[in-house]
Amino acid sequence: MNFLKSLFGPSRKDIWRQLAREVDGQFHEGGFLSPFAVQARTGDWILTLDTYTSGDGKTNQTFTRLRAPYFNPDGFRFEIYRAGLLSGLGKAMGLQDIEVGHPRFDRDFVIKGDAPRRVRRLFDNRKIRSGIHVQPRIHLSVKRHGKWFGKFPDGVDELHFRAERAIKDLAQLRALFDLFGEILRHVCYDGKAEPDDAPLHIRRLRSPGGRVMDKYVLWKGDGPRRDAATELGRLGDPAAIPALADVLWDEDTVLGSRAVEALARMRHPAAAGPLVPLLGDARKAAGLRFRDGVADALRQLGEGDPVETVRAALGGDFGPLKAYDGGHRAGIIAALGHALEGSAGAHAANALAEIHAVEALPRLREVQRSLGTRDATGQAVAAAIGKLEARAALPRAAAAADVEVDTLPRSARAPGPDPGTLPRGSQAP
């Protein structure tokens, strides 16, 4: 074996192992009919290097490919390859030829895209152009993953490199990893390596979560979203409140906890509203620790009253609830609605009836369809529905705005008509 190495040099497997060490990645051994691969994380993205074979069985060609799924909500697409290769492929995919304004680059490569300004901005990056130039064979594109054929979540596409033959040049492979990192930073974060602005982190937070598995993990969206929530809390920009509110009920309860902490750090009045309904969160995955975190966050925001009000109601004490006159009535009703399917469901139903919360009827009916009346909670829900439906059926007073002022009776002291215009009696002088 050492003799062969001295004669032919290190094997591709050895070189790819070395690459994995240099990019701080992982080498996957592979197996029967499964090629070995290298994976590494750069920023928010997982890069996967492997090979595949394509052909008709008689003549097969081996290709090296590098893939990186990324969040691409606006569907920006481009394709680039050396002039003379794959001519016309991009046009068939609906892309147009684009010159980017760098004569040598425009001469050596065919560049296609669906947004010329963005394509020119991308290839105006000198590092990206240099990284493409050093690749002797290159076909680089954004592969779209639709609903029917893709493994990835909605909005996630794939930056995809392909070259004929199995590449075993370590410098070329390392340059390819660096190129991918630079392109991904540009198309996702406008080239910022250390972003410190809220809009960028809001975009990260709104990317899909979860993971996609093949032979190994190809997409893992939880980590970047969690980091984004933490960064938004640190930055304290109120513009992030709606995005943080959107993930409070996410299946990833770690992400939800990060969002709760971020809202608490905002110290902004609008941050409390999305948190109040979570006081009744009955999800088993959330647990007591999560709800305690919500309560602590509300207290930090100066909103301890809703916390004590909901906790008392879920314990069967409705006095604080009936006396509550703060600005979070809707949130408290939502919290009680969420609690209907938890261990305090009967108390939650009775509490909604006590405060005449007719707006909770849709939620109560939903829970009734799920639970029936087979237990104490179901019976309490049915009783609450009966009380609230009876109340909702009562006639309501007309709104003051519906009454014309001129038609109202006037008081005796109100000025009347001129007495001189009144008819006089027969005995009048």
Short mmCIF file of C-alpha atoms in Angstrom, two decimals:
data_model
loop_
_atom_site.label_atom_id
_atom_site.label_comp_id
_atom_site.label_asym_id
_atom_site.label_seq_id
_atom_site.Cartn_x
_atom_site.Cartn_y
_atom_site.Cartn_z
CA MET A 1 0.00 0.00 0.00
CA ASN A 2 2.80 2.44 0.89
CA PHE A 3 4.51 1.49 -2.41
CA LEU A 4 1.32 2.37 -4.34
CA LYS A 5 1.03 5.67 -2.49
CA SER A 6 4.59 6.55 -3.36
CA LEU A 7 3.92 5.62 -6.97
CA PHE A 8 0.48 7.21 -7.52
CA GLY A 9 0.24 9.64 -4.60
CA PRO A 10 -2.43 9.66 -1.91
CA SER A 11 -5.82 8.22 -2.77
CA ARG A 12 -8.92 10.37 -3.18
CA LYS A 13 -10.19 8.96 0.08
CA ASP A 14 -7.06 10.13 1.89
CA ILE A 15 -7.34 13.57 0.29
CA TRP A 16 -10.99 13.93 1.23
CA ARG A 17 -10.16 12.91 4.81
CA GLN A 18 -7.57 15.67 4.86
CA LEU A 19 -10.14 18.11 3.44
CA ALA A 20 -12.58 17.22 6.24
CA ARG A 21 -9.92 18.12 8.81
CA GLU A 22 -9.04 21.39 7.09
CA VAL A 23 -12.65 22.60 6.80
CA ASP A 24 -13.43 21.41 10.34
CA GLY A 25 -15.94 18.96 8.90
CA GLN A 26 -16.88 15.30 9.08
CA PHE A 27 -15.77 12.46 6.84
CA HIS A 28 -18.48 9.86 6.12
CA GLU A 29 -17.05 6.45 5.29
CA GLY A 30 -19.83 5.38 2.95
CA GLY A 31 -20.42 1.73 2.16
CA PHE A 32 -21.57 -0.67 -0.53
CA LEU A 33 -22.98 1.43 -3.41
CA SER A 34 -22.75 4.47 -1.13
CA PRO A 35 -19.80 6.79 -1.81
CA PHE A 36 -17.84 8.41 0.98
CA ALA A 37 -18.53 12.08 1.57
CA VAL A 38 -17.36 15.20 3.40
CA GLN A 39 -19.72 17.50 5.28
CA ALA A 40 -18.93 20.82 6.92
CA ARG A 41 -20.92 23.70 8.33
CA THR A 42 -20.18 27.25 7.26
CA GLY A 43 -22.34 29.89 8.90
CA ASP A 44 -25.94 28.67 8.82
CA TRP A 45 -25.40 26.14 6.03
CA ILE A 46 -24.38 22.50 5.70
CA LEU A 47 -22.10 21.75 2.72
CA THR A 48 -22.02 18.17 1.42
CA LEU A 49 -19.32 16.93 -0.97
CA ASP A 50 -19.73 13.54 -2.64
CA THR A 51 -19.68 11.81 -6.02
CA TYR A 52 -22.33 10.15 -8.14
CA THR A 53 -22.36 8.18 -11.37
CA SER A 54 -24.61 8.83 -14.32
CA GLY A 55 -24.96 6.95 -17.58
CA ASP A 56 -26.84 4.29 -19.52
CA GLY A 57 -25.05 1.32 -17.97
CA LYS A 58 -22.64 0.93 -20.87
CA THR A 59 -20.86 4.24 -20.57
CA ASN A 60 -20.96 5.82 -17.13
CA GLN A 61 -19.52 9.14 -16.01
CA THR A 62 -18.50 10.01 -12.45
CA PHE A 63 -19.29 13.51 -11.22
CA THR A 64 -18.14 15.41 -8.15
CA ARG A 65 -20.82 17.55 -6.57
CA LEU A 66 -21.05 19.99 -3.69
CA ARG A 67 -24.50 20.90 -2.34
CA ALA A 68 -25.77 23.39 0.22
CA PRO A 69 -29.49 23.90 0.96
CA TYR A 70 -30.38 27.47 1.93
CA PHE A 71 -33.47 29.60 2.55
CA ASN A 72 -34.39 31.29 -0.72
CA PRO A 73 -37.90 32.75 -0.19
CA ASP A 74 -37.78 35.09 -3.18
CA GLY A 75 -36.65 32.28 -5.50
CA PHE A 76 -33.53 34.00 -6.86
CA ARG A 77 -31.85 31.73 -9.42
CA PHE A 78 -28.65 31.80 -11.42
CA GLU A 79 -26.46 29.41 -13.37
CA ILE A 80 -22.83 29.67 -14.52
CA TYR A 81 -20.54 27.40 -16.53
CA ARG A 82 -17.50 27.78 -18.75
CA ALA A 83 -18.22 29.01 -22.28
CA GLY A 84 -18.64 26.16 -24.76
CA LEU A 85 -20.12 23.75 -22.22
CA LEU A 86 -23.81 22.92 -21.71
CA SER A 87 -24.82 25.56 -24.23
CA GLY A 88 -28.51 26.42 -24.14
CA LEU A 89 -29.30 24.54 -20.93
CA GLY A 90 -30.14 27.67 -18.97
CA LYS A 91 -32.54 28.96 -21.62
CA ALA A 92 -34.51 25.74 -21.38
CA MET A 93 -34.91 26.45 -17.67
CA GLY A 94 -36.27 29.95 -18.28
CA LEU A 95 -33.09 31.89 -17.45
CA GLN A 96 -31.65 34.68 -19.59
CA ASP A 97 -28.05 35.36 -20.63
CA ILE A 98 -26.46 38.12 -18.57
CA GLU A 99 -23.21 40.05 -18.90
CA VAL A 100 -21.93 41.17 -15.52
CA GLY A 101 -19.56 43.92 -16.71
CA HIS A 102 -16.19 42.19 -16.18
CA PRO A 103 -14.87 41.51 -19.71
CA ARG A 104 -12.64 38.53 -18.95
CA PHE A 105 -15.28 36.91 -16.80
CA ASP A 106 -18.00 37.52 -19.41
CA ARG A 107 -15.72 36.01 -22.06
CA ASP A 108 -14.84 32.85 -20.13
CA PHE A 109 -18.25 32.01 -18.63
CA VAL A 110 -21.87 31.74 -19.61
CA ILE A 111 -23.94 33.42 -16.91
CA LYS A 112 -27.70 33.12 -16.67
CA GLY A 113 -30.26 34.29 -14.16
CA ASP A 114 -33.78 35.50 -13.52
CA ALA A 115 -32.84 38.84 -11.90
CA PRO A 116 -30.05 40.61 -13.85
CA ARG A 117 -29.34 43.25 -11.20
CA ARG A 118 -28.90 40.66 -8.46
CA VAL A 119 -26.73 38.51 -10.73
CA ARG A 120 -24.47 41.47 -11.52
CA ARG A 121 -24.24 42.36 -7.84
CA LEU A 122 -23.32 38.76 -7.02
CA PHE A 123 -20.54 38.52 -9.58
CA ASP A 124 -19.28 41.99 -8.81
CA ASN A 125 -17.79 40.29 -5.74
CA ARG A 126 -14.11 39.77 -6.56
CA LYS A 127 -13.73 36.79 -4.20
CA ILE A 128 -16.59 35.00 -5.95
CA ARG A 129 -15.17 35.64 -9.42
CA SER A 130 -11.71 34.49 -8.34
CA GLY A 131 -13.14 31.36 -6.71
CA ILE A 132 -14.94 30.46 -9.94
CA HIS A 133 -11.90 31.14 -12.14
CA VAL A 134 -9.72 28.62 -10.28
CA GLN A 135 -12.17 25.79 -10.97
CA PRO A 136 -11.11 24.18 -14.27
CA ARG A 137 -14.55 22.60 -14.75
CA ILE A 138 -17.58 24.15 -13.17
CA HIS A 139 -21.33 24.07 -13.43
CA LEU A 140 -22.76 26.10 -10.56
CA SER A 141 -26.48 26.77 -10.17
CA VAL A 142 -29.42 27.12 -7.81
CA LYS A 143 -31.56 23.99 -7.94
CA ARG A 144 -35.17 24.64 -7.13
CA HIS A 145 -36.96 22.21 -4.86
CA GLY A 146 -40.69 22.23 -5.45
CA LYS A 147 -43.46 20.73 -3.36
CA TRP A 148 -43.72 17.55 -5.38
CA PHE A 149 -40.14 16.44 -5.91
CA GLY A 150 -38.03 18.10 -3.23
CA LYS A 151 -37.07 16.79 0.17
CA PHE A 152 -36.59 20.24 1.60
CA PRO A 153 -39.07 22.55 3.38
CA ASP A 154 -40.92 25.23 1.44
CA GLY A 155 -38.66 28.12 0.52
CA VAL A 156 -35.44 26.08 0.68
CA ASP A 157 -33.41 25.63 -2.51
CA GLU A 158 -29.93 24.24 -3.10
CA LEU A 159 -26.69 25.82 -4.25
CA HIS A 160 -25.28 23.06 -6.45
CA PHE A 161 -21.82 22.52 -7.99
CA ARG A 162 -21.09 19.74 -10.45
CA ALA A 163 -17.94 18.77 -12.34
CA GLU A 164 -17.02 15.75 -14.42
CA ARG A 165 -14.67 13.21 -12.80
CA ALA A 166 -13.85 12.60 -9.17
CA ILE A 167 -11.81 15.56 -7.95
CA LYS A 168 -8.79 14.74 -5.79
CA ASP A 169 -6.99 18.09 -5.87
CA LEU A 170 -7.00 19.29 -2.25
CA ALA A 171 -6.42 22.96 -3.10
CA GLN A 172 -9.23 22.93 -5.66
CA LEU A 173 -11.65 21.34 -3.20
CA ARG A 174 -10.73 23.74 -0.42
CA ALA A 175 -11.25 26.68 -2.80
CA LEU A 176 -14.65 25.24 -3.69
CA PHE A 177 -15.74 25.19 -0.03
CA ASP A 178 -14.54 28.79 0.38
CA LEU A 179 -16.46 29.79 -2.78
CA PHE A 180 -19.68 28.30 -1.45
CA GLY A 181 -19.32 30.14 1.84
CA GLU A 182 -18.83 33.46 0.06
CA ILE A 183 -21.79 32.95 -2.30
CA LEU A 184 -24.11 31.89 0.52
CA ARG A 185 -23.17 34.90 2.64
CA HIS A 186 -23.87 37.14 -0.32
CA VAL A 187 -27.21 35.73 -1.48
CA CYS A 188 -28.57 35.21 2.06
CA TYR A 189 -27.01 38.01 4.09
CA ASP A 190 -25.75 40.48 1.51
CA GLY A 191 -22.16 39.44 2.18
CA LYS A 192 -22.07 40.27 5.88
CA ALA A 193 -19.89 37.82 7.76
CA GLU A 194 -20.74 39.19 11.23
CA PRO A 195 -24.25 40.61 10.80
CA ASP A 196 -25.51 42.93 13.49
CA ASP A 197 -28.82 44.21 12.17
CA ALA A 198 -32.35 43.10 13.04
CA PRO A 199 -33.76 42.60 9.49
CA LEU A 200 -31.12 39.98 8.75
CA HIS A 201 -31.88 38.04 11.93
CA ILE A 202 -35.62 38.32 11.29
CA ARG A 203 -34.98 36.60 7.95
CA ARG A 204 -33.00 33.86 9.71
CA LEU A 205 -35.75 33.42 12.28
CA ARG A 206 -38.41 33.01 9.58
CA SER A 207 -36.51 30.29 7.74
CA PRO A 208 -37.89 26.73 8.06
CA GLY A 209 -36.90 24.60 11.03
CA GLY A 210 -36.48 20.85 11.36
CA ARG A 211 -34.07 18.66 9.48
CA VAL A 212 -33.81 16.69 6.23
CA MET A 213 -32.08 13.32 6.34
CA ASP A 214 -30.66 11.36 3.45
CA LYS A 215 -27.69 9.13 4.20
CA TYR A 216 -26.78 11.98 6.53
CA VAL A 217 -28.31 15.29 7.58
CA LEU A 218 -28.61 17.65 4.62
CA TRP A 219 -30.64 20.44 6.24
CA LYS A 220 -30.86 21.36 9.89
CA GLY A 221 -32.75 24.57 10.41
CA ASP A 222 -33.15 24.68 14.20
CA GLY A 223 -29.77 26.06 15.22
CA PRO A 224 -29.76 29.20 13.04
CA ARG A 225 -33.31 30.11 14.10
CA ARG A 226 -32.45 29.73 17.79
CA ASP A 227 -29.35 31.88 17.34
CA ALA A 228 -31.41 34.50 15.49
CA ALA A 229 -33.91 34.73 18.36
CA THR A 230 -31.07 35.26 20.83
CA GLU A 231 -29.47 37.94 18.66
CA LEU A 232 -32.78 39.77 18.25
CA GLY A 233 -33.14 39.90 22.03
CA ARG A 234 -29.64 41.31 22.30
CA LEU A 235 -30.30 43.96 19.65
CA GLY A 236 -33.63 44.96 21.24
CA ASP A 237 -35.23 46.29 18.05
CA PRO A 238 -39.05 46.41 18.48
CA ALA A 239 -39.42 45.68 14.76
CA ALA A 240 -38.57 42.07 15.64
CA ILE A 241 -41.56 41.59 17.97
CA PRO A 242 -43.95 40.16 15.30
CA ALA A 243 -41.33 37.68 14.08
CA LEU A 244 -40.56 36.54 17.62
CA ALA A 245 -44.29 36.24 18.36
CA ASP A 246 -44.68 33.97 15.31
CA VAL A 247 -42.32 31.32 16.74
CA LEU A 248 -43.60 31.28 20.34
CA TRP A 249 -45.81 28.27 19.53
CA ASP A 250 -43.23 26.49 17.36
CA GLU A 251 -42.79 22.74 17.88
CA ASP A 252 -39.16 23.51 18.75
CA THR A 253 -39.73 24.53 22.36
CA VAL A 254 -36.08 25.57 22.69
CA LEU A 255 -36.72 28.14 19.97
CA GLY A 256 -39.91 29.19 21.75
CA SER A 257 -37.98 29.68 25.00
CA ARG A 258 -35.35 31.77 23.19
CA ALA A 259 -38.14 33.93 21.74
CA VAL A 260 -39.69 34.40 25.20
CA GLU A 261 -36.32 35.51 26.59
CA ALA A 262 -35.79 37.86 23.63
CA LEU A 263 -39.17 39.53 24.15
CA ALA A 264 -38.40 39.99 27.84
CA ARG A 265 -35.14 41.72 26.93
CA MET A 266 -36.97 44.11 24.59
CA ARG A 267 -38.43 46.08 27.53
CA HIS A 268 -41.11 47.28 25.11
CA PRO A 269 -44.85 47.47 25.95
CA ALA A 270 -45.81 45.59 22.77
CA ALA A 271 -43.68 42.59 23.76
CA ALA A 272 -46.08 41.49 26.52
CA GLY A 273 -49.18 40.90 24.39
CA PRO A 274 -47.95 37.78 22.53
CA LEU A 275 -46.77 36.22 25.82
CA VAL A 276 -50.03 36.32 27.81
CA PRO A 277 -51.80 33.48 25.89
CA LEU A 278 -48.83 31.22 26.66
CA LEU A 279 -49.78 31.29 30.35
CA GLY A 280 -52.35 28.62 29.51
CA ASP A 281 -50.13 26.56 27.21
CA ALA A 282 -51.14 22.92 27.79
CA ARG A 283 -48.62 21.29 25.45
CA LYS A 284 -46.76 18.45 27.14
CA ALA A 285 -43.60 19.36 25.23
CA ALA A 286 -43.60 22.86 26.70
CA GLY A 287 -43.87 21.84 30.34
CA LEU A 288 -43.89 23.79 33.57
CA ARG A 289 -40.42 25.23 33.04
CA PHE A 290 -41.55 26.88 29.80
CA ARG A 291 -44.64 28.44 31.39
CA ASP A 292 -42.56 29.64 34.33
CA GLY A 293 -40.25 31.32 31.83
CA VAL A 294 -43.25 33.07 30.26
CA ALA A 295 -44.41 34.27 33.69
CA ASP A 296 -40.94 35.59 34.53
CA ALA A 297 -40.77 37.40 31.18
CA LEU A 298 -44.11 39.11 31.80
CA ARG A 299 -43.00 40.22 35.25
CA GLN A 300 -39.82 41.67 33.74
CA LEU A 301 -42.05 43.60 31.35
CA GLY A 302 -44.07 44.96 34.27
CA GLU A 303 -47.10 42.77 33.53
CA GLY A 304 -47.37 40.62 36.64
CA ASP A 305 -51.16 41.08 37.00
CA PRO A 306 -52.10 38.79 34.07
CA VAL A 307 -49.78 36.13 35.49
CA GLU A 308 -51.45 36.07 38.89
CA THR A 309 -54.92 36.41 37.36
CA VAL A 310 -54.52 33.38 35.09
CA ARG A 311 -52.82 31.28 37.75
CA ALA A 312 -55.61 32.01 40.24
CA ALA A 313 -58.29 31.16 37.68
CA LEU A 314 -56.63 27.86 36.75
CA GLY A 315 -56.57 27.05 40.46
CA GLY A 316 -60.32 27.67 40.76
CA ASP A 317 -60.17 31.20 42.23
CA PHE A 318 -62.09 33.49 39.86
CA GLY A 319 -62.08 36.61 42.04
CA PRO A 320 -58.94 38.22 40.54
CA LEU A 321 -60.21 37.38 37.06
CA LYS A 322 -63.57 39.10 37.57
CA ALA A 323 -61.84 42.11 39.11
CA TYR A 324 -59.20 42.41 36.34
CA ASP A 325 -59.51 45.64 34.36
CA GLY A 326 -56.13 45.75 32.60
CA GLY A 327 -55.38 45.77 28.89
CA HIS A 328 -54.81 42.04 28.40
CA ARG A 329 -58.36 40.66 28.65
CA ALA A 330 -58.15 39.13 25.14
CA GLY A 331 -54.81 37.48 25.95
CA ILE A 332 -56.16 36.12 29.24
CA ILE A 333 -59.20 34.65 27.47
CA ALA A 334 -56.85 33.06 24.92
CA ALA A 335 -54.75 31.61 27.76
CA LEU A 336 -57.84 30.07 29.36
CA GLY A 337 -58.83 28.70 25.97
CA HIS A 338 -55.46 27.00 25.56
CA ALA A 339 -55.73 25.60 29.10
CA LEU A 340 -58.99 23.79 28.32
CA GLU A 341 -57.12 20.71 27.16
CA GLY A 342 -54.79 20.62 30.15
CA SER A 343 -55.16 19.36 33.71
CA ALA A 344 -56.95 22.58 34.74
CA GLY A 345 -59.42 22.43 31.84
CA ALA A 346 -62.55 22.38 34.02
CA HIS A 347 -61.44 25.49 35.93
CA ALA A 348 -60.61 27.21 32.62
CA ALA A 349 -64.10 26.50 31.25
CA ASN A 350 -65.79 27.73 34.43
CA ALA A 351 -63.62 30.86 34.41
CA LEU A 352 -64.68 31.71 30.84
CA ALA A 353 -68.31 31.37 31.85
CA GLU A 354 -67.78 33.51 34.97
CA ILE A 355 -66.50 36.48 32.97
CA HIS A 356 -69.12 36.05 30.20
CA ALA A 357 -66.41 35.50 27.55
CA VAL A 358 -68.75 34.88 24.59
CA GLU A 359 -65.75 35.41 22.29
CA ALA A 360 -64.39 32.07 23.56
CA LEU A 361 -67.37 30.09 22.21
CA PRO A 362 -65.57 28.89 19.01
CA ARG A 363 -62.69 27.54 21.10
CA LEU A 364 -65.07 25.89 23.60
CA ARG A 365 -67.00 24.21 20.80
CA GLU A 366 -63.75 22.97 19.27
CA VAL A 367 -62.72 21.40 22.57
CA GLN A 368 -66.19 19.92 23.06
CA ARG A 369 -65.95 18.13 19.71
CA SER A 370 -62.64 16.67 20.84
CA LEU A 371 -63.54 15.74 24.44
CA GLY A 372 -67.28 15.13 24.45
CA THR A 373 -68.80 15.04 27.95
CA ARG A 374 -67.19 11.88 29.27
CA ASP A 375 -65.17 13.58 32.00
CA ALA A 376 -65.31 16.59 34.33
CA THR A 377 -63.59 18.87 31.83
CA GLY A 378 -65.97 17.93 29.03
CA GLN A 379 -68.96 18.52 31.29
CA ALA A 380 -67.59 21.91 32.40
CA VAL A 381 -67.02 22.87 28.76
CA ALA A 382 -70.59 21.89 27.85
CA ALA A 383 -71.99 23.90 30.79
CA ALA A 384 -69.88 26.95 29.82
CA ILE A 385 -71.14 26.74 26.25
CA GLY A 386 -74.74 26.63 27.47
CA LYS A 387 -74.29 29.71 29.66
CA LEU A 388 -72.42 31.70 27.04
CA GLU A 389 -74.80 30.82 24.21
CA ALA A 390 -77.72 31.96 26.35
CA ARG A 391 -75.91 35.22 27.03
CA ALA A 392 -74.99 35.70 23.39
CA ALA A 393 -78.68 35.32 22.45
CA LEU A 394 -79.80 38.21 24.68
CA PRO A 395 -80.88 41.41 22.85
CA ARG A 396 -78.26 44.12 22.98
CA ALA A 397 -78.84 47.80 23.56
CA ALA A 398 -78.61 49.95 20.47
CA ALA A 399 -75.38 51.79 20.15
CA ALA A 400 -75.55 55.49 20.95
CA ALA A 401 -74.20 56.33 17.53
CA ASP A 402 -77.28 54.74 15.95
CA VAL A 403 -79.67 57.32 17.47
CA GLU A 404 -80.36 60.64 15.77
CA VAL A 405 -80.08 63.40 18.36
CA ASP A 406 -82.92 65.41 16.80
CA THR A 407 -85.43 62.64 17.49
CA LEU A 408 -84.77 62.49 21.25
CA PRO A 409 -87.34 64.09 23.63
CA ARG A 410 -86.17 67.34 25.13
CA SER A 411 -86.29 68.25 28.77
CA ALA A 412 -88.88 70.76 30.04
CA ARG A 413 -86.16 73.36 30.36
CA ALA A 414 -85.07 73.03 26.81
CA PRO A 415 -85.92 76.09 24.65
CA GLY A 416 -89.23 75.64 22.84
CA PRO A 417 -90.95 77.41 19.95
CA ASP A 418 -91.59 81.15 19.95
CA PRO A 419 -94.80 81.72 22.05
CA GLY A 420 -95.89 84.36 19.60
CA THR A 421 -96.43 81.75 16.95
CA LEU A 422 -98.79 79.61 19.08
CA PRO A 423 -102.58 79.73 18.48
CA ARG A 424 -104.42 81.78 21.10
CA GLY A 425 -107.49 80.72 23.05
CA SER A 426 -110.96 82.34 22.46
CA GLN A 427 -110.65 84.42 25.64
CA ALA A 428 -107.25 85.75 24.80
CA PRO A 429 -107.04 89.51 24.50
#
